Coordinates of C-alpha atoms in Angstrom, one line a residue:
M1 CA 21.9 1.1 -1.5
F2 CA 18.2 1.6 -1.9
K3 CA 16.9 3.5 -4.7
L4 CA 14.2 6.3 -4.2
F5 CA 11.9 7.5 -6.9
I6 CA 10.7 11.0 -6.6
V7 CA 7.4 12.3 -8.5
E8 CA 7.1 15.8 -7.9
D9 CA 6.8 19.0 -9.8
D10 CA 8.0 21.3 -7.3
Q11 CA 11.8 21.5 -8.2
H12 CA 12.7 23.4 -5.2
L13 CA 11.3 20.9 -2.9
V14 CA 12.7 18.0 -5.0
R15 CA 16.1 19.5 -4.6
L16 CA 15.7 19.8 -0.8
L17 CA 14.4 16.1 -0.6
E18 CA 17.1 15.0 -2.7
D19 CA 19.9 16.7 -0.9
H20 CA 18.2 15.3 2.7
L21 CA 17.8 11.7 1.7
Q22 CA 21.4 11.4 -0.1
K23 CA 22.9 12.6 3.1
F24 CA 21.4 9.1 4.5
G25 CA 22.9 7.1 1.7
Y26 CA 19.8 6.8 -0.7
E27 CA 20.2 6.8 -4.2
T28 CA 17.3 9.1 -5.8
H29 CA 15.9 9.7 -9.3
A30 CA 13.5 12.8 -9.6
V31 CA 10.9 12.7 -12.5
Q32 CA 11.5 15.4 -15.1
D33 CA 9.1 14.2 -17.8
F34 CA 5.7 13.8 -16.1
D35 CA 4.4 12.0 -19.6
T36 CA 6.7 9.0 -19.0
V37 CA 6.4 8.2 -15.2
K38 CA 5.5 4.6 -15.7
Q39 CA 8.6 3.9 -18.2
Q40 CA 11.1 5.9 -16.0
F41 CA 10.1 3.8 -12.9
E42 CA 10.6 0.5 -15.0
Q43 CA 14.0 1.8 -16.1
Y44 CA 15.0 2.9 -12.5
S45 CA 13.4 -0.1 -10.7
P46 CA 13.6 1.7 -7.4
H47 CA 12.7 0.4 -4.1
L48 CA 10.3 3.0 -3.1
V49 CA 8.1 5.7 -4.5
L50 CA 7.7 9.5 -3.0
M51 CA 4.6 10.8 -4.8
D52 CA 2.6 14.1 -5.0
V53 CA -0.9 14.2 -5.8
N54 CA -1.3 17.2 -8.0
L55 CA 1.0 16.8 -10.9
P56 CA 1.4 18.0 -14.4
R57 CA -1.0 16.0 -17.0
F58 CA -2.1 13.0 -14.7
D59 CA -2.5 13.1 -11.0
G60 CA -0.5 11.0 -8.5
Y61 CA -3.6 8.5 -7.9
Y62 CA -3.1 7.5 -11.6
W63 CA 0.5 7.0 -11.5
C64 CA 0.0 5.0 -8.3
R65 CA -2.3 2.7 -10.3
Q66 CA 0.1 2.4 -13.0
I67 CA 3.1 1.7 -10.6
R68 CA 0.9 -1.0 -8.9
S69 CA 0.5 -2.9 -12.2
L70 CA 4.2 -3.2 -12.0
S71 CA 5.5 -3.6 -8.6
T72 CA 4.4 -3.7 -5.0
C73 CA 7.0 -1.6 -3.8
P74 CA 6.1 0.9 -1.0
I75 CA 4.5 4.2 -2.2
L76 CA 4.4 7.4 0.1
F77 CA 2.3 10.3 -1.0
I78 CA 3.6 13.8 0.1
S79 CA 0.9 16.4 -0.7
A80 CA -0.6 19.8 0.6
R81 CA -3.9 18.2 0.1
E82 CA -5.1 17.5 3.8
G83 CA -8.7 16.4 3.2
K84 CA -9.6 12.8 4.6
M85 CA -11.1 11.8 1.2
D86 CA -7.4 12.7 -0.4
Q87 CA -5.6 10.4 1.9
V88 CA -8.2 7.5 1.5
M89 CA -8.0 7.9 -2.1
A90 CA -4.4 7.6 -2.0
L91 CA -4.5 4.4 0.0
E92 CA -7.3 2.8 -2.1
N93 CA -5.1 3.4 -5.1
G94 CA -2.1 1.7 -3.7
A95 CA -0.4 4.0 -1.5
D96 CA 1.0 2.7 1.8
D97 CA 1.3 6.0 3.8
Y98 CA 0.4 9.7 3.2
I99 CA 2.4 12.7 4.6
T100 CA 1.0 16.1 4.4
K101 CA 3.0 19.4 3.6
P102 CA 4.5 21.3 5.2
F103 CA 6.4 18.2 6.6
D104 CA 9.6 17.5 8.8
Y105 CA 12.1 15.8 6.8
E106 CA 12.9 13.9 10.1
I107 CA 9.3 12.4 9.8
V108 CA 9.8 11.8 6.3
T109 CA 13.1 9.8 6.5
A110 CA 11.5 7.7 9.6
K111 CA 8.6 6.7 7.4
I112 CA 10.6 5.7 4.4
N113 CA 12.9 3.6 6.9
S114 CA 9.9 2.1 8.3
Q115 CA 8.6 1.0 4.8
L116 CA 11.9 -0.3 3.7
R117 CA 12.0 -2.6 6.7
R118 CA 8.5 -3.7 5.9
A119 CA 9.1 -4.5 2.7
Y120 CA 12.6 -5.6 2.5
G121 CA 14.0 -6.1 5.7
S122 CA 13.1 -8.2 8.9
Y123 CA 9.4 -6.9 8.9
A124 CA 8.9 -7.8 5.3
A125 CA 5.4 -9.6 5.2
V126 CA 5.9 -11.4 1.9
Q127 CA 9.6 -12.4 0.9
A128 CA 10.5 -11.6 -2.9
D129 CA 10.5 -15.4 -3.7
N130 CA 7.4 -16.4 -2.1
R131 CA 4.6 -14.1 -3.6
L132 CA 1.6 -17.0 -3.0
L133 CA 0.0 -17.4 0.4
D134 CA -2.3 -20.8 0.4
V135 CA -4.8 -21.5 3.1
G136 CA -7.2 -24.1 2.8
G137 CA -7.2 -23.9 -1.0
L138 CA -7.7 -20.2 -0.8
V139 CA -4.8 -18.8 -2.7
L140 CA -3.5 -15.0 -2.2
D141 CA -1.3 -13.7 -5.0
T142 CA 0.3 -10.7 -3.8
E143 CA 2.2 -9.7 -6.9
R144 CA -1.0 -9.9 -9.1
L145 CA -3.3 -8.6 -6.4
Q146 CA -5.6 -11.7 -6.8
L147 CA -7.4 -14.0 -4.7
N148 CA -8.1 -17.6 -6.3
Y149 CA -10.4 -20.3 -5.0
Q150 CA -11.0 -23.3 -6.8
S151 CA -11.7 -22.3 -10.5
Q152 CA -12.6 -18.7 -9.4
S153 CA -10.5 -15.6 -9.0
V154 CA -11.2 -12.0 -7.8
E155 CA -9.0 -8.8 -8.0
L156 CA -8.0 -7.1 -5.2
S157 CA -7.2 -3.4 -4.5
F158 CA -3.3 -3.2 -3.0
T159 CA -5.1 -2.4 0.5
E160 CA -7.4 -5.3 0.2
M161 CA -4.4 -7.5 -0.4
K162 CA -2.3 -6.1 2.7
I163 CA -5.6 -7.0 4.8
M164 CA -5.8 -10.6 3.4
N165 CA -2.2 -11.2 3.6
E166 CA -2.4 -10.4 7.3
L167 CA -5.6 -12.5 7.9
M168 CA -4.1 -15.5 6.2
K169 CA -1.0 -15.3 7.9
R170 CA -2.8 -15.8 11.3
A171 CA -5.7 -17.8 10.0
A172 CA -7.9 -19.2 12.9
V173 CA -6.5 -16.5 14.9
V174 CA -8.4 -13.5 16.0
V175 CA -6.6 -10.4 14.3
S176 CA -7.6 -7.1 16.0
R177 CA -8.8 -4.1 14.2
D178 CA -5.8 -2.3 15.7
R179 CA -3.3 -4.8 14.4
L180 CA -5.0 -4.6 11.0
L181 CA -4.6 -0.7 10.8
E182 CA -1.1 -0.8 12.3
T183 CA -0.1 -3.3 9.4
I184 CA -1.9 -1.3 6.6
W185 CA -1.2 2.3 7.7
D186 CA 2.0 3.2 10.1
D187 CA 0.0 6.5 10.8
Q188 CA -3.4 5.8 11.8
A189 CA -4.2 9.4 12.9
F190 CA -6.3 10.2 9.9
V191 CA -8.0 6.6 9.6
D192 CA -11.6 6.7 11.4
D193 CA -13.2 3.8 12.3
N194 CA -15.3 3.5 9.3
T195 CA -12.4 3.3 6.8
L196 CA -11.6 -0.4 8.2
N197 CA -15.1 -1.1 7.8
V198 CA -15.5 0.0 4.2
Y199 CA -12.5 -2.4 3.4
M200 CA -13.8 -5.3 5.4
T201 CA -17.2 -5.0 3.6
R202 CA -15.7 -5.1 0.3
I203 CA -13.6 -8.4 1.1
R204 CA -16.7 -10.1 2.3
K205 CA -17.9 -9.4 -1.0
K206 CA -15.3 -10.6 -3.0
L207 CA -15.0 -13.9 -0.5
S208 CA -18.8 -14.3 -1.5
Q209 CA -17.9 -14.1 -5.2
L210 CA -15.5 -17.1 -4.3
G211 CA -18.5 -19.1 -2.7
I212 CA -17.0 -18.7 0.8
E213 CA -18.9 -15.8 2.2
H214 CA -18.6 -17.4 5.5
A215 CA -14.9 -17.6 5.9
L216 CA -14.4 -14.2 7.3
Q217 CA -16.0 -13.9 10.9
T218 CA -16.2 -10.9 12.8
I219 CA -15.6 -11.5 16.6
R220 CA -17.5 -8.7 18.3
G221 CA -15.2 -6.5 20.6
Q222 CA -11.9 -8.1 19.4
G223 CA -11.6 -8.1 15.6
Y224 CA -11.7 -10.6 12.7
R225 CA -10.6 -14.2 12.0
L226 CA -10.3 -16.1 8.7
N227 CA -11.4 -19.5 9.3
P228 CA -9.7 -21.9 6.8
D229 CA -12.4 -24.7 7.6
W230 CA -15.1 -22.9 5.4
G231 CA -17.7 -25.4 5.7
L232 CA -17.8 -25.0 9.9
A233 CA -17.3 -21.1 9.6
Q234 CA -20.5 -19.5 10.7

């Protein structure tokens, strides 16, 4: 049975969510003490988190970062804040998806199922017993959110890690922009073209810090390619 962790201060909404999700066989735990979200997460050890943005004391972005220091489990934001930057902020702080209120409960359930398949089922990008991906000496640590090459290492955001994971799994093959967006965000509707550009620029800078700035190639009109033969990459 999958365990869902709900971080939402609207108790009426929490009751409705729990009633709906438990009908589908999910076990749920709703936070009551918003000063100890991280501790409750550790104790409950859920498979997925549903997170609001506006919370008592600290906002959902803060708690998302705290959870990301412990786990790579899927985190879905559910918020009445509809601004594009609110959604980008959630993704940048480690979220996997963002659902705006009011929402359809069936859509929430479908997104939960999708994330659980991606994280734990046949679509899982990284198996629980294999958190390291090595391509040409470039090592991605998906648990620690680190990229290592020789004696150097750089920290990645959760979204940057997911992009690098996709590129490294398909090293030397062109990965389309659409595939990257589909892999990172289930719902691309609110992600404008510039958002991916921002992430790719950040990744290039971090590869540059490792001394392999030419490893990532832009294939005009197609997408991106990670060339494992660093010395020949142009």
